[in-house]
Every structure is written in structure tokens, then in C-alpha cells.
Short mmCIF file of C-alpha atoms and ligand atoms in Angstrom, two decimals:
data_model
loop_
_atom_site.label_atom_id
_atom_site.label_comp_id
_atom_site.label_asym_id
_atom_site.label_seq_id
_atom_site.Cartn_x
_atom_site.Cartn_y
_atom_site.Cartn_z
CA UNK Q 1299 -1.76 24.91 112.16
CA UNK Q 1300 1.07 22.34 111.98
CA UNK Q 1301 3.48 23.12 115.25
CA UNK Q 1302 4.34 20.02 117.61
CA UNK Q 1303 3.92 23.28 120.17
CA UNK Q 1304 1.55 23.05 121.97
CA UNK Q 1305 -0.93 25.93 121.98
CA UNK Q 1306 -0.73 27.64 125.33
CA UNK Q 1307 -3.40 30.11 124.45
CA UNK Q 1308 -5.37 26.93 124.35
CA UNK Q 1309 -8.80 26.71 126.82
CA UNK Q 1310 -9.62 23.53 127.97
CA UNK Q 1311 -12.86 22.49 125.38
CA UNK Q 1312 -15.99 21.91 127.13
CA UNK Q 1313 -19.37 20.38 127.17
CA UNK Q 1314 -21.39 23.75 126.95
CA UNK Q 1315 -18.66 25.26 124.87
CA UNK Q 1316 -19.42 22.33 122.09
CA UNK Q 1317 -23.20 24.25 122.11
CA UNK Q 1318 -21.06 27.55 122.15
CA UNK Q 1319 -19.46 26.49 118.90
CA UNK Q 1320 -22.73 25.33 117.02
CA UNK Q 1321 -24.50 28.19 118.13
CA UNK Q 1322 -21.52 30.84 116.78
CA UNK Q 1323 -20.82 28.79 114.24
CA UNK Q 1324 -17.81 27.53 114.95
CA UNK Q 1325 -16.80 23.50 113.03
CA UNK Q 1326 -16.65 21.12 115.90
CA UNK Q 1327 -13.22 18.67 115.44
CA UNK Q 1328 -13.68 15.14 116.35
CA UNK Q 1329 -11.40 12.45 116.57
CA UNK Q 1330 -11.23 8.76 117.81
CA UNK Q 1331 -8.09 7.45 120.04
CA UNK Q 1332 -8.10 4.70 121.84
CA UNK Q 1333 -4.64 5.20 123.86
CA UNK Q 1334 -2.15 8.16 125.32
CA UNK Q 1335 0.04 8.37 122.64
CA UNK Q 1336 -2.73 9.11 119.43
CA UNK Q 1337 -4.39 10.96 122.06
CA UNK Q 1338 -1.49 13.77 122.73
CA UNK Q 1339 -1.63 13.92 118.76
CA UNK Q 1340 -4.42 14.78 118.64
CA UNK Q 1341 -4.35 17.02 121.65
CA UNK Q 1342 -1.50 18.89 120.21
CA UNK Q 1343 -2.72 19.20 117.02
CA UNK Q 1344 -5.95 21.31 118.23
CA UNK Q 1345 -8.53 18.72 117.64
CA UNK Q 1346 -11.51 19.56 119.89
CA UNK Q 1347 -13.08 16.34 120.80
CA UNK Q 1348 -11.27 12.50 121.73
CA UNK Q 1349 -13.75 9.61 121.56
CA UNK Q 1350 -13.02 6.20 122.44
CA UNK Q 1351 -15.30 4.82 120.08
CA UNK Q 1352 -16.23 0.67 120.15
CA UNK Q 1353 -14.53 0.71 116.73
CA UNK Q 1354 -11.53 -0.18 119.20
CA UNK Q 1355 -12.75 -3.02 118.71
CA UNK Q 1356 -12.66 -3.29 115.33
CA UNK Q 1357 -10.17 -1.29 115.19
CA UNK Q 1358 -7.52 -2.26 117.73
CA UNK Q 1359 -9.03 -5.35 118.36
CA UNK Q 1360 -9.42 -6.87 115.24
CA UNK Q 1361 -12.75 -8.11 115.45
CA UNK Q 1362 -15.53 -7.85 112.54
CA UNK Q 1363 -17.81 -5.66 115.00
CA UNK Q 1364 -18.21 -3.42 117.62
CA UNK Q 1365 -20.38 -5.76 119.87
CA UNK Q 1366 -17.57 -7.97 121.43
CA UNK Q 1367 -15.96 -4.65 123.07
CA UNK Q 1368 -16.58 -5.14 127.14
CA UNK Q 1369 -16.67 -2.33 129.71
CA UNK Q 1370 -13.48 -3.03 131.18
CA UNK Q 1371 -11.53 -2.25 127.62
CA UNK Q 1372 -13.80 0.45 127.53
CA UNK Q 1373 -12.63 1.81 130.83
CA UNK Q 1374 -9.07 0.96 130.07
CA UNK Q 1375 -8.91 2.51 126.80
CA UNK Q 1376 -10.25 5.41 128.34
CA UNK Q 1377 -8.65 6.11 130.74
CA UNK Q 1378 -5.50 5.57 128.57
CA UNK Q 1379 -6.47 8.08 126.56
CA UNK Q 1380 -7.21 10.77 129.40
CA UNK Q 1381 -3.63 11.10 130.58
CA UNK Q 1382 -2.80 11.65 126.64
CA UNK Q 1383 -5.24 14.99 126.99
CA UNK Q 1384 -4.30 18.13 128.09
CA UNK Q 1385 -7.23 20.33 126.39
CA UNK Q 1386 -9.61 17.83 124.20
CA UNK Q 1387 -12.77 17.09 125.53
CA UNK Q 1388 -13.24 13.64 126.24
CA UNK Q 1389 -16.07 11.31 125.23
CA UNK Q 1390 -16.36 7.52 125.70
CA UNK Q 1391 -18.71 4.65 123.94
CA UNK Q 1392 -20.76 2.78 125.71
CA UNK Q 1393 -20.13 -0.95 124.70
CA UNK Q 1394 -23.18 -2.71 123.28
CA UNK Q 1395 -25.46 -3.53 125.77
CA UNK Q 1396 -24.79 -1.54 128.83
CA UNK Q 1397 -26.93 0.45 127.95
CA UNK Q 1398 -29.95 -1.82 127.90
CA UNK Q 1399 -31.58 0.30 130.73
CA UNK Q 1400 -31.21 3.17 132.78
CA UNK Q 1401 -29.23 0.95 135.88
CA UNK Q 1402 -26.38 -0.51 133.16
CA UNK Q 1403 -26.26 2.55 132.11
CA UNK Q 1404 -25.85 4.76 134.30
CA UNK Q 1405 -23.49 1.70 136.79
CA UNK Q 1406 -21.34 1.85 133.29
CA UNK Q 1407 -21.04 5.51 132.88
CA UNK Q 1408 -20.29 5.96 136.31
CA UNK Q 1409 -16.78 3.73 135.57
CA UNK Q 1410 -16.08 5.30 132.11
CA UNK Q 1411 -15.96 8.56 134.15
CA UNK Q 1412 -14.71 8.25 137.27
CA UNK Q 1413 -12.25 5.39 136.22
CA UNK Q 1414 -11.40 6.33 132.38
CA UNK Q 1415 -11.89 10.35 132.93
CA UNK Q 1416 -14.98 10.86 130.12
CA UNK Q 1417 -16.64 14.15 130.35
CA UNK Q 1418 -19.36 12.72 128.12
CA UNK Q 1419 -20.32 9.21 126.76
CA UNK Q 1420 -22.19 8.07 123.55
CA UNK Q 1421 -24.44 5.80 123.59
CA UNK Q 1422 -26.38 4.40 120.31
CA UNK Q 1423 -30.29 4.78 119.05
CA UNK Q 1424 -33.48 6.49 119.77
CA UNK Q 1425 -36.80 4.83 120.77
CA UNK Q 1426 -36.35 2.93 124.70
CA UNK Q 1427 -32.50 4.62 124.15
CA UNK Q 1428 -34.43 7.89 125.24
CA UNK Q 1429 -35.26 6.88 128.82
CA UNK Q 1430 -31.66 5.66 129.11
CA UNK Q 1431 -30.72 9.18 128.22
CA UNK Q 1432 -32.55 10.78 130.97
CA UNK Q 1433 -31.55 9.31 133.80
CA UNK Q 1434 -28.33 9.69 132.85
CA UNK Q 1435 -28.97 13.50 132.33
CA UNK Q 1436 -31.03 14.16 135.61
CA UNK Q 1437 -27.52 12.63 137.20
CA UNK Q 1438 -25.25 15.00 135.51
CA UNK Q 1439 -23.95 12.18 132.70
CA UNK Q 1440 -23.54 14.41 129.41
CA UNK Q 1441 -24.58 12.28 126.91
CA UNK Q 1442 -23.75 12.10 123.23
CA UNK Q 1443 -26.79 10.38 120.83
CA UNK Q 1444 -25.57 8.68 117.83
CA UNK Q 1445 -27.99 7.76 115.21
CA UNK Q 1446 -27.65 6.74 111.35
CA UNK Q 1447 -25.69 3.99 110.63
CA UNK Q 1448 -25.44 2.79 114.76
CA UNK Q 1449 -22.51 -0.42 114.42
CA UNK Q 1450 -24.26 -2.03 117.54
CA UNK Q 1451 -27.06 -2.64 115.01
CA UNK Q 1452 -25.04 -3.94 112.76
CA UNK Q 1453 -26.99 -7.59 112.25
CA UNK Q 1454 -29.86 -5.54 112.36
CA UNK Q 1455 -29.44 -3.40 109.81
CA UNK Q 1456 -27.75 -6.61 107.53
CA UNK Q 1457 -24.58 -4.94 107.14
CA UNK Q 1458 -22.79 -1.58 107.29
CA UNK Q 1459 -24.82 0.29 104.83
CA UNK Q 1460 -26.00 3.90 104.37
CA UNK Q 1461 -29.37 4.54 106.51
CA UNK Q 1462 -32.76 7.15 105.67
CA UNK Q 1463 -31.92 7.01 101.94
CA UNK Q 1464 -35.68 5.94 101.62
CA UNK Q 1465 -38.26 8.84 102.84
CA UNK Q 1466 -39.25 6.60 105.90
CA UNK Q 1467 -36.65 5.65 106.75
CA UNK Q 1468 -35.24 9.34 106.42
CA UNK Q 1469 -38.59 10.55 108.54
CA UNK Q 1470 -37.61 8.25 110.89
CA UNK Q 1471 -34.22 9.25 111.60
CA UNK Q 1472 -35.74 13.05 111.78
CA UNK Q 1473 -38.32 11.76 114.51
CA UNK Q 1474 -35.16 9.98 116.59
CA UNK Q 1475 -32.85 12.74 116.27
CA UNK Q 1476 -35.79 15.58 117.69
CA UNK Q 1477 -36.14 12.59 120.37
CA UNK Q 1478 -32.78 11.91 121.62
CA UNK Q 1479 -32.87 16.08 121.80
CA UNK Q 1480 -35.45 16.40 123.94
CA UNK Q 1481 -33.87 13.93 126.02
CA UNK Q 1482 -31.49 15.69 127.06
CA UNK Q 1483 -28.23 14.52 124.63
CA UNK Q 1484 -26.05 17.21 124.66
CA UNK Q 1485 -24.98 16.40 121.36
CA UNK Q 1486 -25.53 14.19 118.50
CA UNK Q 1487 -22.63 11.63 115.88
CA UNK Q 1488 -24.90 10.90 112.78
CA UNK Q 1489 -23.01 8.14 111.12
CA UNK Q 1490 -23.83 7.60 106.99
CA UNK Q 1491 -26.83 9.49 106.21
CA UNK Q 1492 -27.74 10.97 103.20
CA UNK Q 1493 -26.13 14.64 103.10
CA UNK Q 1494 -29.41 16.20 102.89
CA UNK Q 1495 -31.07 14.77 105.58
CA UNK Q 1496 -27.74 15.28 108.21
CA UNK Q 1497 -28.21 19.22 107.07
CA UNK Q 1498 -32.21 19.09 108.10
CA UNK Q 1499 -31.35 17.55 111.13
CA UNK Q 1500 -28.26 19.95 111.75
CA UNK Q 1501 -30.61 22.92 111.25
CA UNK Q 1502 -33.66 21.74 113.76
CA UNK Q 1503 -31.81 20.39 116.63
CA UNK Q 1504 -30.24 23.47 119.13
CA UNK Q 1505 -26.97 20.41 120.10
CA UNK Q 1506 -24.48 20.31 118.04
CA UNK Q 1507 -24.60 17.32 115.27
CA UNK Q 1508 -21.13 15.48 114.10
CA UNK Q 1509 -21.15 13.73 110.69
CA UNK Q 1510 -18.85 10.83 109.73
CA UNK Q 1511 -20.15 10.28 106.22
CA UNK Q 1512 -22.84 12.52 106.54
CA UNK Q 1513 -21.80 15.54 104.52
CA UNK Q 1514 -20.15 19.03 104.90
CA UNK Q 1515 -23.78 20.70 106.53
CA UNK Q 1516 -22.91 19.42 109.99
CA UNK Q 1517 -21.78 21.35 113.31
CA UNK Q 1518 -18.68 19.62 113.02
CA UNK Q 1519 -16.76 16.25 111.55
CA UNK Q 1520 -15.75 13.12 113.31
CA UNK Q 1521 -13.08 10.19 111.55
CA UNK Q 1522 -11.87 6.60 113.46
CA UNK Q 1523 -8.21 8.06 113.58
CA UNK Q 1524 -6.76 4.82 111.66
CA UNK Q 1525 -9.14 5.62 108.83
CA UNK Q 1526 -7.88 9.38 108.33
CA UNK Q 1527 -4.19 7.95 108.52
CA UNK Q 1528 -4.04 4.87 106.16
CA UNK Q 1529 -3.88 2.50 108.71
CA UNK Q 1530 -7.17 0.64 108.57
CA UNK Q 1531 -6.22 -2.83 106.39
CA UNK Q 1532 -8.79 -3.44 103.24
CA UNK Q 1533 -10.70 -0.45 101.33
CA UNK Q 1534 -10.96 2.41 103.13
CA UNK Q 1535 -14.79 3.92 104.01
CA UNK Q 1536 -15.70 6.48 100.96
CA UNK Q 1537 -16.19 9.02 103.29
CA UNK Q 1538 -13.02 9.14 105.09
CA UNK Q 1539 -9.16 10.60 103.45
CA UNK Q 1540 -5.77 9.34 103.96
CA UNK Q 1541 -4.15 12.68 105.26
CA UNK Q 1542 -1.17 11.43 106.16
CA UNK Q 1543 -0.22 10.97 102.61
CA UNK Q 1544 0.20 14.55 102.16
CA UNK Q 1545 1.68 15.69 105.24
CA UNK Q 1546 4.89 14.52 107.37
CA UNK Q 1547 3.63 13.36 110.66
CA UNK Q 1548 0.33 11.91 111.91
CA UNK Q 1549 0.56 15.54 114.53
CA UNK Q 1550 0.82 17.45 110.75
CA UNK Q 1551 -2.29 14.94 108.88
CA UNK Q 1552 -4.64 15.24 112.97
CA UNK Q 1553 -3.65 19.20 112.52
CA UNK Q 1554 -4.48 19.24 108.40
CA UNK Q 1555 -7.68 17.12 108.68
CA UNK Q 1556 -8.51 19.77 111.26
CA UNK Q 1557 -7.62 22.69 109.45
CA UNK Q 1558 -9.76 20.94 106.65
CA UNK Q 1559 -12.88 20.77 108.93
CA UNK Q 1560 -13.09 24.26 110.11
CA UNK Q 1561 -12.32 25.74 106.30
CA UNK Q 1562 -15.36 23.97 105.09
CA UNK Q 1563 -13.14 21.64 102.88
CA UNK Q 1564 -13.32 18.46 104.33
CA UNK Q 1565 -15.28 16.39 103.52
CA UNK Q 1566 -15.97 17.16 100.00
CA UNK Q 1567 -19.26 15.94 97.69
CA UNK Q 1568 -16.75 12.31 97.15
CA UNK Q 1569 -16.81 11.67 100.49
CA UNK Q 1570 -20.60 11.70 100.89
CA UNK Q 1571 -23.72 10.21 100.15
O1 KIV N 420 -17.03 3.85 117.83
C1 KIV N 420 -16.85 4.83 117.15
O2 KIV N 420 -15.41 5.29 116.64
C2 KIV N 420 -17.71 5.81 116.17
C3 KIV N 420 -17.38 6.58 115.43
C4 KIV N 420 -17.72 5.92 114.31
C5 KIV N 420 -18.34 7.98 115.65
O3 KIV N 420 -19.06 5.40 117.26
#
């Protein structure tokens, strides 16, 4: 799909629709967005899910981590992205520490959904986070969990590195995946884990599993939009690819990414661990 015209047949993507896509074996295509213009491009390109990731702290604000992103900033960017979308589902990250307990997470999710227009919120980790996921789910807030390399834990992890290469860490991630799904998460992002671990988790869970640096055998893929357009300064992550280089416009690059994910051409062996 390389057209600049909106597909009139395209229906809005919904949370239950994502689960149906997994059941039907249709790959889910997800990209980050931080403003209305890029949101409109990804919607036009037929990308299923727009994620207002707290990566905005790094790629938009120029910080060294996602930790400085505030709830006000996340709400501002989520509302901007919402104005650019017509069919893609909008997911927003809970910024660092806004998920420290159910009360704060409920307050943050309220703002991201009511002011920002998000349909789902994403939060990192398991353990005490499972109680938070339960509280959100009970109040009709769809939740996307995030395991593996969880950027808000960068200081504990000692950097942005692959997680789950050692058998005990892989088993812990596997158990955490089961725990967040049991707590009510409706989707799971797995970041920078070995492809084999991601394949096992995807087979185990009924909810869709979206990979980033997690191999080709997940139910879908997500990339940071500036990485896949070759805009991010410095070295591009191993798992990303510059789609703009071979395609003439931002929409065409996003559509090529969507086509490649759906056809199983991306990620390839050189984009995985
Ligand atoms: O913040 C973000 O952009 C993310 C994706 C990398 C999944 O969490």
C-alpha cells in the first residue's frame, strides 16, 4: 500500500480487534508517534496502532533516557497524536513513576484517556505492576504490558541491552509474561529479547505479543518512528531499519514497513538477537 489516499474501507482498530488479529494470524503493525502530522501519515499508511511512547523523552526532547518525561507532556503529545488519527488505535505510555501504585496509575490513565484520547495505556514491568494492571483493568482501562528491556529501568539494568540471554532471566521474563496476562493485560510489548524466548511467550499467551528486537515470530512489530525513518542521530538500533532510504516519502516508508511486517519480511535475521 503506497497510496497517499485514505482507504475508505478501513475500519477503526479496536482493542478486541487486536486479539482477533492474533487469533486469525494477522500481524499487528505498530509505530510510535508524537505529533499530529506523523500520526496522520501512519494512519494513512494503514499502521494498526500508534504508540505515544515515552521514547519521546529521547527522540523529541533529547534526553539520555525516558525518565524525565512528565505526565503533562505525555498528555499533550497524546492529544496531538489523537488529532491526526482516524482509524489507528491510540496507545499511550504511563511515564516513569506514574504507575508506582494503583491510585497514581488510575489518575494518569484517566488523563491520558479523557484529555489525550488514548484507548489503551502501556506500562513497564511485572511484580507490583500486576496489582496496578488489575486496578486499571477493573476500571475499563485496557493495558499493554512491556517486558524484556524496559527503558524506565535503565539504571537498574545498567544500560540498553538485550534481556533474557541467560536461562534464569529468560524464565523470569516468561513467568512475568504469564503474570501480566493473568492480571488482565490485553497486549504485551517484548523489547530486545532473544527471538526464541519471544516465540515461546507468543505461543503461550492468548493476548497479542508485539516485538521490538524480539524476532519475527511475535504477533506484531513496533518501531520508534524516527529510527525507521533514519532521523534518530547516532547509531540506529540493530533491530531497526531505515525504510525512508528506499521509499520516496514518509507515508510510503511507513506503508513499506507495514507491508513487510504483514508479509513476514521484517524483521529479518539481522534485526534479531
Ligand atoms: O517508548 C517507546 O517508544 C516504547 C517502544 C520502544 C515500544 O516503549
